[in-house]
Coordinates of C-alpha atoms and ligand atoms in Angstrom, one line a residue:
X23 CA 0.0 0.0 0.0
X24 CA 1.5 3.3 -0.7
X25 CA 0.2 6.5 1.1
X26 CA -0.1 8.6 -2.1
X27 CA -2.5 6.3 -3.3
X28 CA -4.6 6.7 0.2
X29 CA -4.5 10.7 -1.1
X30 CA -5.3 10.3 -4.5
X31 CA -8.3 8.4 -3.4
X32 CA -9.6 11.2 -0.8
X33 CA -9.3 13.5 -3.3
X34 CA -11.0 11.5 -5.9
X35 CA -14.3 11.2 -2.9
X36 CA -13.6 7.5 -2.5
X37 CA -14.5 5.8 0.8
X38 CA -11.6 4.1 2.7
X39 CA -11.2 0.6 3.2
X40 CA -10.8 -0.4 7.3
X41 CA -7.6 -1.8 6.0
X42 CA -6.0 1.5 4.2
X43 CA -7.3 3.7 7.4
X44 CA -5.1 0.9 9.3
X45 CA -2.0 1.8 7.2
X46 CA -2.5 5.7 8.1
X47 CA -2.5 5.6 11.7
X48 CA 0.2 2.9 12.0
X49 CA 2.3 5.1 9.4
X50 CA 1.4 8.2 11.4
X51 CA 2.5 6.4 14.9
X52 CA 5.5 4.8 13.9
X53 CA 7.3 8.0 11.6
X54 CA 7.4 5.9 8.4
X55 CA 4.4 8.4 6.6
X56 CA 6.3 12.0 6.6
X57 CA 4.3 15.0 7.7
X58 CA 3.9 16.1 4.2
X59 CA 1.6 13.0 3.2
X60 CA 0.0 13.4 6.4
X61 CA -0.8 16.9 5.7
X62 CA -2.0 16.4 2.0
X63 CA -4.2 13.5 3.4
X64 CA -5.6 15.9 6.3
X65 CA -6.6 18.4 3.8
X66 CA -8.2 15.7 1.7
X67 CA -10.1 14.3 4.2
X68 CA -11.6 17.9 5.2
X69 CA -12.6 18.8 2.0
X70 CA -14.0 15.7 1.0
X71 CA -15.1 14.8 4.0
X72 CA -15.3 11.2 5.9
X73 CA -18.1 8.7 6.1
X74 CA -19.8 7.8 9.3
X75 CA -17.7 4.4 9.2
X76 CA -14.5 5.8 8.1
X77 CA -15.0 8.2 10.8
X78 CA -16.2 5.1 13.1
X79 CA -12.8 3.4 12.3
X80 CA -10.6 6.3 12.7
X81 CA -11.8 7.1 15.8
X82 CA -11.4 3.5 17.5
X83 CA -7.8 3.3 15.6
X84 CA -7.1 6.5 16.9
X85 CA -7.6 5.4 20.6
X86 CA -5.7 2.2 20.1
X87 CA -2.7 3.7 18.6
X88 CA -1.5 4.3 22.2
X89 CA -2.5 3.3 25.7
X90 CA -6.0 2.9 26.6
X91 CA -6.9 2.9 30.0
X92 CA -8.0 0.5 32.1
X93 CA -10.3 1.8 34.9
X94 CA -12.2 -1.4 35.6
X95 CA -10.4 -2.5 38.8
X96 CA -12.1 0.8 40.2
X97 CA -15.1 -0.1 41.5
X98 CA -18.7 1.8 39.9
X99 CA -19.7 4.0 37.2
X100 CA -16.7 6.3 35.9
X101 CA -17.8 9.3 34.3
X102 CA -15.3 11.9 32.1
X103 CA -16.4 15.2 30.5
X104 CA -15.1 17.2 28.0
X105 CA -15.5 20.7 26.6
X106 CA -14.5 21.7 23.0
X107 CA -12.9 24.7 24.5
X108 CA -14.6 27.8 25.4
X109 CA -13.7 30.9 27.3
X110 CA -13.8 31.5 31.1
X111 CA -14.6 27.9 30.9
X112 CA -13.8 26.2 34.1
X113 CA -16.7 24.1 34.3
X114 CA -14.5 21.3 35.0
X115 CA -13.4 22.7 38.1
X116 CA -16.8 22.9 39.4
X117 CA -18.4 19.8 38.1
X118 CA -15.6 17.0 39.1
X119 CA -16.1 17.6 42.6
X120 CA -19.5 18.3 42.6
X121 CA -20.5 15.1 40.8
X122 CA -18.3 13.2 42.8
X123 CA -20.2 14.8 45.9
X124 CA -22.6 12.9 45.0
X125 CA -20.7 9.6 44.8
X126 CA -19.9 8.9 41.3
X127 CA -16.6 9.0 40.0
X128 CA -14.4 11.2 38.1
X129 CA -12.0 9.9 36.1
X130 CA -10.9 13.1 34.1
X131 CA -7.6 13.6 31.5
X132 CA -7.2 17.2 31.0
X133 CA -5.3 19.1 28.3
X134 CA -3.7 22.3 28.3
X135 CA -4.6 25.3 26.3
X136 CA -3.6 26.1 22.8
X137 CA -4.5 29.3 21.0
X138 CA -7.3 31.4 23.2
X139 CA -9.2 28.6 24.5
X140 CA -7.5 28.3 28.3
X141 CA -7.1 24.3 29.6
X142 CA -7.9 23.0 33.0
X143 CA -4.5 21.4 33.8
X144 CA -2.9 25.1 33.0
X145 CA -5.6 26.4 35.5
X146 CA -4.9 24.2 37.9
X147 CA -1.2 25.1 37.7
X148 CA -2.7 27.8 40.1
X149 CA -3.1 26.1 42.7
X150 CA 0.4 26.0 44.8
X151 CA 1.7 22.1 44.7
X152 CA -0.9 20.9 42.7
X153 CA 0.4 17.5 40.4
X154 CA -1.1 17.2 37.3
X155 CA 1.3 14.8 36.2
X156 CA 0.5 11.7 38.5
X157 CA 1.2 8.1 37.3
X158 CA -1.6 6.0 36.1
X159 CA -1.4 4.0 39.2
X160 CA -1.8 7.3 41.2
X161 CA -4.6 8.4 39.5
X162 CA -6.5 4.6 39.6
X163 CA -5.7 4.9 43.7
X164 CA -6.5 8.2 44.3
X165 CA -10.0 6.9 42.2
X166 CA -10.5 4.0 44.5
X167 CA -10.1 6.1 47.5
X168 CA -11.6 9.8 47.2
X169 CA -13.5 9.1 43.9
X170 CA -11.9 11.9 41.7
X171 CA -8.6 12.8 40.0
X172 CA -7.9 15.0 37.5
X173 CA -4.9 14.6 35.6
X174 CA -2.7 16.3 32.3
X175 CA -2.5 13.8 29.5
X176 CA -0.1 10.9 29.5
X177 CA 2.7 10.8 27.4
X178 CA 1.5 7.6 25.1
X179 CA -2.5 8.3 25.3
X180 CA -3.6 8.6 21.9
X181 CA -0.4 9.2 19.9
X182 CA -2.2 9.7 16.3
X183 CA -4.3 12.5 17.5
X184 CA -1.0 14.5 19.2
X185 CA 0.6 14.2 15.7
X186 CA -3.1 14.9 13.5
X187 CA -4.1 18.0 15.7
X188 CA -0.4 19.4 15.3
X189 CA -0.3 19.2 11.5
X190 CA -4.3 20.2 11.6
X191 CA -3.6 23.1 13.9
X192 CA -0.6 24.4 11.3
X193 CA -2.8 23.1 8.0
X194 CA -5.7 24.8 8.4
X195 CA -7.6 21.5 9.1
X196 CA -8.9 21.8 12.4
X197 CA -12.9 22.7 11.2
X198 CA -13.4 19.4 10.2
X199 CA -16.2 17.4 11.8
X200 CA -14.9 13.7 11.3
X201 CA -11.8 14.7 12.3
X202 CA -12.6 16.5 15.3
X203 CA -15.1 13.7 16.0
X204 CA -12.6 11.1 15.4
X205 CA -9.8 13.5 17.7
X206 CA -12.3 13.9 20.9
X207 CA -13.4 10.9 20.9
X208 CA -10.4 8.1 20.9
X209 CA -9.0 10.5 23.8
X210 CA -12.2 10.0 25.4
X211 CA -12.1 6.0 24.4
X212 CA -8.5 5.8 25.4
X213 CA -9.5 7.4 28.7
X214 CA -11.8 4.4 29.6
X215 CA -14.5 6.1 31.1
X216 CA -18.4 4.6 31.0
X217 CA -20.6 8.0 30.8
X218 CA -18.6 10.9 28.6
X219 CA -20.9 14.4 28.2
X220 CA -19.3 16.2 25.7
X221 CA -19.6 20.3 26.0
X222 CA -19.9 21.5 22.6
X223 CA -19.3 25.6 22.7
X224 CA -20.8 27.7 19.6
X225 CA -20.5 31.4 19.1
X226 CA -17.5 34.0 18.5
X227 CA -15.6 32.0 21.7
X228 CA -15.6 28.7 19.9
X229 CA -14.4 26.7 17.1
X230 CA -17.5 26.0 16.2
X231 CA -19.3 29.4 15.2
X232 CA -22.8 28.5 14.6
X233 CA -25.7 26.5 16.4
X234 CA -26.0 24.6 13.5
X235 CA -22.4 23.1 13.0
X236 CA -22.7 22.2 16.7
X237 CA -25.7 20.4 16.0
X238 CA -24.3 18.6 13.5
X239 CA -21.0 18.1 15.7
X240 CA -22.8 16.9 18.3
X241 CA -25.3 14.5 16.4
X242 CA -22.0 12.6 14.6
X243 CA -20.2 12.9 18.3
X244 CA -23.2 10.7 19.7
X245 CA -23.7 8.2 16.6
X246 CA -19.8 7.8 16.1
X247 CA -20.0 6.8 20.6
X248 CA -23.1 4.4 19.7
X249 CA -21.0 2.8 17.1
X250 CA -18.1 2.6 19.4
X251 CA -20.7 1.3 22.4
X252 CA -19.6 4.3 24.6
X253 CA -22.7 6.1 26.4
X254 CA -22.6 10.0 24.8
X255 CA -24.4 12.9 25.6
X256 CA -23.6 16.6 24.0
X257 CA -25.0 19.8 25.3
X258 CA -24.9 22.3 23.3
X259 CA -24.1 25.5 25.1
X260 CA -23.4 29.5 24.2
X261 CA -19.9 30.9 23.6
X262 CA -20.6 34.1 22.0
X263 CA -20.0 35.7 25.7
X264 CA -17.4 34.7 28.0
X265 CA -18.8 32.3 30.9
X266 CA -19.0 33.8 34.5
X267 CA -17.2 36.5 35.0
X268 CA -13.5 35.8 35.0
X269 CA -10.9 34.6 32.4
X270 CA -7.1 33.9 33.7
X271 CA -6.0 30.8 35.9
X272 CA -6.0 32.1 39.3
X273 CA -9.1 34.3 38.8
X274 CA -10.8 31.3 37.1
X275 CA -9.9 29.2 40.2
X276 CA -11.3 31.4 42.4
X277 CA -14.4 31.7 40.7
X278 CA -14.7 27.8 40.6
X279 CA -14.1 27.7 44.5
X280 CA -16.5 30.4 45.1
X281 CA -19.4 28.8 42.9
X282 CA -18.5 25.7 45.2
X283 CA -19.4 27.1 47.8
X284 CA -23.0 28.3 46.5
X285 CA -21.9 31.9 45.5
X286 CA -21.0 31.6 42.2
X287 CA -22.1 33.2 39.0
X288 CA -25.5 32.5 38.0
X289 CA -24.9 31.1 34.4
X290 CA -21.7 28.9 35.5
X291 CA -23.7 27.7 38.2
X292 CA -26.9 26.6 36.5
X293 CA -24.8 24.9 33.7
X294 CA -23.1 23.0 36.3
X295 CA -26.0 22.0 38.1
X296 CA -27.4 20.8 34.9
X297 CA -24.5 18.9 33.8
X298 CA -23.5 17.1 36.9
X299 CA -27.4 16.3 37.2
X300 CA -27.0 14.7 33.6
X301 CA -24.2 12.8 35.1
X302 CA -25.7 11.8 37.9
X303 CA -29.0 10.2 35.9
X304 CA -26.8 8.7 33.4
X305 CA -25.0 6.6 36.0
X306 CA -28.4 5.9 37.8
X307 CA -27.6 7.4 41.1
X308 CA -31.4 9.1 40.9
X309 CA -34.5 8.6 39.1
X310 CA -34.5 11.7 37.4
X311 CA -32.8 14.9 36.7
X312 CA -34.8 17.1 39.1
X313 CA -33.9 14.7 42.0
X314 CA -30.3 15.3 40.9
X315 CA -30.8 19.5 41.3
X316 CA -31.9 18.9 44.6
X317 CA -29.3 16.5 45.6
X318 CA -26.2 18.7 43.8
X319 CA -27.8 22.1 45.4
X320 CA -27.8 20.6 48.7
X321 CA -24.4 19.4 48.5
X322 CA -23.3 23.1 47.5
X323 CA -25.5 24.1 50.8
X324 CA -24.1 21.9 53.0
X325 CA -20.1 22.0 52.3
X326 CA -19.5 18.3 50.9
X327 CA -18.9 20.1 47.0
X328 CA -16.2 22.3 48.5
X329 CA -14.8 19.4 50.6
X330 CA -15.0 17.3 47.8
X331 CA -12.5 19.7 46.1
X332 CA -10.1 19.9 49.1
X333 CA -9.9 16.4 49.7
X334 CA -9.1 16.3 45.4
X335 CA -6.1 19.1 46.3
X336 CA -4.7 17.5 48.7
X337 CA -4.5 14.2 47.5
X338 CA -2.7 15.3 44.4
X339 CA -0.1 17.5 46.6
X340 CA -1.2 20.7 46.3
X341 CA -2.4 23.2 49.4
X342 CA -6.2 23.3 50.0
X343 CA -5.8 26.4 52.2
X344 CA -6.2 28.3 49.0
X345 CA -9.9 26.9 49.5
X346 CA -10.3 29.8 51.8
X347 CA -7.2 32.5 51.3
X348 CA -7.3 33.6 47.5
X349 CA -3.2 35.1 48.5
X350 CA -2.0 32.1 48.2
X351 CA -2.3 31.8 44.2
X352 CA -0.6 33.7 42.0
X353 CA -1.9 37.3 41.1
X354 CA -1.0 40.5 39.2
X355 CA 0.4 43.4 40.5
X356 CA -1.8 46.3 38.5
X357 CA -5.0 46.5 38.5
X358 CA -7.1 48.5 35.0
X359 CA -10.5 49.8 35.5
X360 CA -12.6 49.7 32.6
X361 CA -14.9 52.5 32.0
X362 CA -18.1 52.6 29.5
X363 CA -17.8 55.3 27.1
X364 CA -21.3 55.1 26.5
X365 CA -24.7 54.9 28.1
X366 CA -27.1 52.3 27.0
X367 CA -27.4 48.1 27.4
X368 CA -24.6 45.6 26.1
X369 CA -25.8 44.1 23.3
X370 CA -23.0 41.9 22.6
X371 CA -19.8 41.1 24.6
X372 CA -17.7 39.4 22.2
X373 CA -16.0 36.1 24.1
X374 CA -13.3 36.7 21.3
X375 CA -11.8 39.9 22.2
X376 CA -12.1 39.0 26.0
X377 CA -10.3 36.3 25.2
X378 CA -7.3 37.6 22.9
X379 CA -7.0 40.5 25.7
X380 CA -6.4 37.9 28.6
X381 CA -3.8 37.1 25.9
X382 CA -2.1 40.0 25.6
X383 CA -2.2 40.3 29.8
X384 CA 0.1 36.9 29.1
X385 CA -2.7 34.3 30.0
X386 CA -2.8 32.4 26.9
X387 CA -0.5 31.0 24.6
X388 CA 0.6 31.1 21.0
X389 CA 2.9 28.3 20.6
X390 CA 2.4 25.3 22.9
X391 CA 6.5 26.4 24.2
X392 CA 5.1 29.9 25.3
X393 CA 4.9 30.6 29.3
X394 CA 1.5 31.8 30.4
X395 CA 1.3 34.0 33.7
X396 CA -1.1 32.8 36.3
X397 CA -1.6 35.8 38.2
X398 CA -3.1 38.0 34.9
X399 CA -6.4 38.3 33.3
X400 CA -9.5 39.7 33.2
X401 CA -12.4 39.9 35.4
X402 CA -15.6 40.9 33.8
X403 CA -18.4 43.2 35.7
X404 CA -21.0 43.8 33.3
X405 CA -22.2 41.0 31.0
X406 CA -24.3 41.2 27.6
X407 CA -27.8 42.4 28.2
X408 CA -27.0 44.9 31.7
X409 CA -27.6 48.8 31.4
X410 CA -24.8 51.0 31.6
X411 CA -24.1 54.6 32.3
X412 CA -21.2 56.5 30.3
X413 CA -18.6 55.9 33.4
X414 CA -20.1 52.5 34.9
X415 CA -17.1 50.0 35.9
X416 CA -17.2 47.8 32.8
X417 CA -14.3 45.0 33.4
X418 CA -11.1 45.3 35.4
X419 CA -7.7 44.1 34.0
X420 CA -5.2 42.2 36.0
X421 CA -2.0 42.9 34.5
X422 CA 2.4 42.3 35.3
X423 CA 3.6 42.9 32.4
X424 CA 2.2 46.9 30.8
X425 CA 4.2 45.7 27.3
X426 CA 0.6 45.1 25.6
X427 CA -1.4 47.1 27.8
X428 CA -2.5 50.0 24.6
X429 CA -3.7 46.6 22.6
X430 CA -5.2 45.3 25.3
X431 CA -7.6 48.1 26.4
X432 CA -8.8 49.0 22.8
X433 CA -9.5 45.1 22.6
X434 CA -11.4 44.7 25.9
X435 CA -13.3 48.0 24.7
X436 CA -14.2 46.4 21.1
X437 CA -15.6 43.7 23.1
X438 CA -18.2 45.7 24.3
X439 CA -21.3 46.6 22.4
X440 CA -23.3 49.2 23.6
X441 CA -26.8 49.9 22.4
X442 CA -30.0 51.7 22.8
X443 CA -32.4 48.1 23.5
X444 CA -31.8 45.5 25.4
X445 CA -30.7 41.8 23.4
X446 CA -33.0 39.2 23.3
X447 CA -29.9 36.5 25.6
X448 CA -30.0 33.2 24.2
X449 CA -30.1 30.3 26.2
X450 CA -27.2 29.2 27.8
X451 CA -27.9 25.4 27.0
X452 CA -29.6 25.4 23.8
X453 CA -30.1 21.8 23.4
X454 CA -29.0 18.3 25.1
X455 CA -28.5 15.6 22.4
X456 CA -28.1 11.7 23.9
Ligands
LIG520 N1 -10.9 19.4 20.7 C1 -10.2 18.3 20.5 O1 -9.8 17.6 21.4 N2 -9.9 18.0 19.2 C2 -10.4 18.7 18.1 O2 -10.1 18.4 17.0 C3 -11.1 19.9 18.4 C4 -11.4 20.2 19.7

């Protein structure tokens, strides 16, 4: 078999064989297809497209060309969740703990952040001591004894994917559907959890910019699971606005710990609530999803969800003081006020531009070598749809370095949209696909 042949055919809008897939992702794994190939087959495959069972195939290759996890000498339902990448999006943070409040497990493999989308396991950097780098046999303990660990990825857990998603991210084939289908869901596979809810993001914030290529997203993410006999659900949630009100690592921490402890942000709370309570149905710990609320809200009331965090810092070495003194993070010497130049409602606050300023600040990266500060960001106090005055406190920067800071305040002020009526705010969950 020769890979040219496997490209020609692509281009040509042939189907694969299982057999000729087989040949790519042993190629790609062990070096002997070059990058180039790779790249021309990448950008075949996105133009052309993939069929539900080449996508089917790729996807289970993909999770076998490395380690696949193992989790079934931990005892009950192991669930995993995973967000296509959002802004201000540390729903992890607050839904690992809280679900496991409740008595299910966590078994979660983060990744970093690439490009303006921030990743849990740099977030959790935050956190003084933390280890995100625990051995599998760490991580199946610390499962068997406090129910929850959340750890960076391991370095042979789906090797095709590391070496697709770096060509795609330089090739201009990330927007793919198969591929991103195929991509989240042999991590997911290799990760060996039984329940995976998949976050997909749409809006200026996300890769995917429209409801409608989520939809479709989400419908393939589900079928290609079926096929694969892996229980999926997809929520399909907004990410033309940042969610809650803070994007940076420490700040994002903090607003985790706070909505922990029941005084959190009312749309990061409420898509929490609804996602643990997903999880919590799907691994039949309740009847239903309303007695899930009730059982997640009381947990918030009554301190086990914050516990449930501490006991998670602790065990993976880091200090859970920071659970109730915020100093002990890292945090930015200067601090911006943001004024609104005009008087009217926010019609739109573009997720985008928050974002690429918290870049600027230093909190995101370009190149996955880049060093992001912890400390920086921005924290948000008026979000689309409130009435402002000319001279309301829109957002405050948290800034080290001032190199950027000129970019960075015309950004954060693009981001604002200021009108005469107030928008109609979509819902934050627009629809739950299982
Ligand atoms: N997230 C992934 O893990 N892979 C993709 O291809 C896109 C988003």
């Amino acid at each position: 078999m020769q890979i040219v042949d496997l490209i020609k055919k692509k281009r040509d809008k042939q189907e694969h064989t299982p057999e000729e897939l087989k040949f790519l992702i042993d190629g790609t794994v062990d070096g002997s297809i070059k990058d180039y190939h790779l790249s021309a087959w990448l950008m075949a495959a996105f133009i052309q497209g993939l069929s539900i069972e080449e996508t089917t195939e790729l996807t289970k290759l993909m999770a076998y060309s490395g380690d696949v996890l193992d989790l079934s000498s931990v005892p009950g339902i192991k669930i995993d969740k995973h967000s296509t990448g959002g802004v201000g999006d540390k729903v992890t943070l607050v839904l690992a703990p809280l679900v496991a409040s409740a008595g299910v497990i966590v078994a979660k493999i983060s990744g970093r952040g690439l490009g303006h989308t921030g990743g849990t396991v740099d977030k959790m950097d935050a956190i003084p001591g933390l280890r995100t780098d625990l051995t599998i046999d760490e991580f199946l303990h610390q499962l068997k004894t406090i129910g929850i660990s959340l750890i960076g990825q391991t370095q042979n857990l789906t090797p095709a994917d590391k070496i697709f998603y770096a060509l795609r991210d330089v090739t201009g084939t990330v927007e793919s559907l198969p591929l991103i289908t195929a991509s989240i869901l042999s991590k997911k596979i290799a990760a060996g959890a039984d329940i995976i809810l998949l976050d997909i993001k749409y809006g200026s914030g996300a890769f995917m910019k429209t409801f409608e290529d989520a939809k479709k997203l989400s419908e393939m993410l589900v079928t290609v699971g079926k096929k694969l006999g892996k229980s999926v659900t997809t929520a399909i949630s907004d990410m033309d606005q940042p969610l809650g009100f803070t994007i940076g690592h420490t700040l994002e921490v903090i607003e985790a710990i706070e909505t922990l402890k029941g005084k959190g942000p009312q749309d990061l709370t409420k898509l929490c609530l609804r996602y643990a309570a997903i999880l919590l149905h799907k691994a039949k710990k309740v009847k239903t999803i309303e007695e899930a609320e009730i059982l997640l809200k009381k947990n918030i009331s009554n301190g086990k969800a914050i516990e449930k965090f501490r006991e998670f810092i602790e065990a993976q070495g880091g200090n859970p003081d920071v659970i109730n003194n915020y100093d002990l993070m890292p945090k930015a010497e200067h601090h911006i006020d943001i004024l609104s130049e005009h008087t009217g409602f926010v019609t739109q606050l573009s997720a985008i531009d928050v974002a690429e300023t918290a870049k600027l600040l230093g909190a995101g990266r370009d190149r996955k070598e880049d060093k992001i500060d912890l400390g920086v960001g921005v924290e948000l106090k008026i979000k689309r749809g409130q009435k402002v005055n000319k001279g309301t406190l829109l957002a405050v920067l948290h800034a080290n370095s001032l190199k950027h800071i000129e970019k960075a305040l015309l950004l954060i002020q693009h981001a604002y949209v200021i009108g005469d009526k107030a928008p109609l705010n979509p819902p934050l969950i627009k629809e739950i696909i299982s």
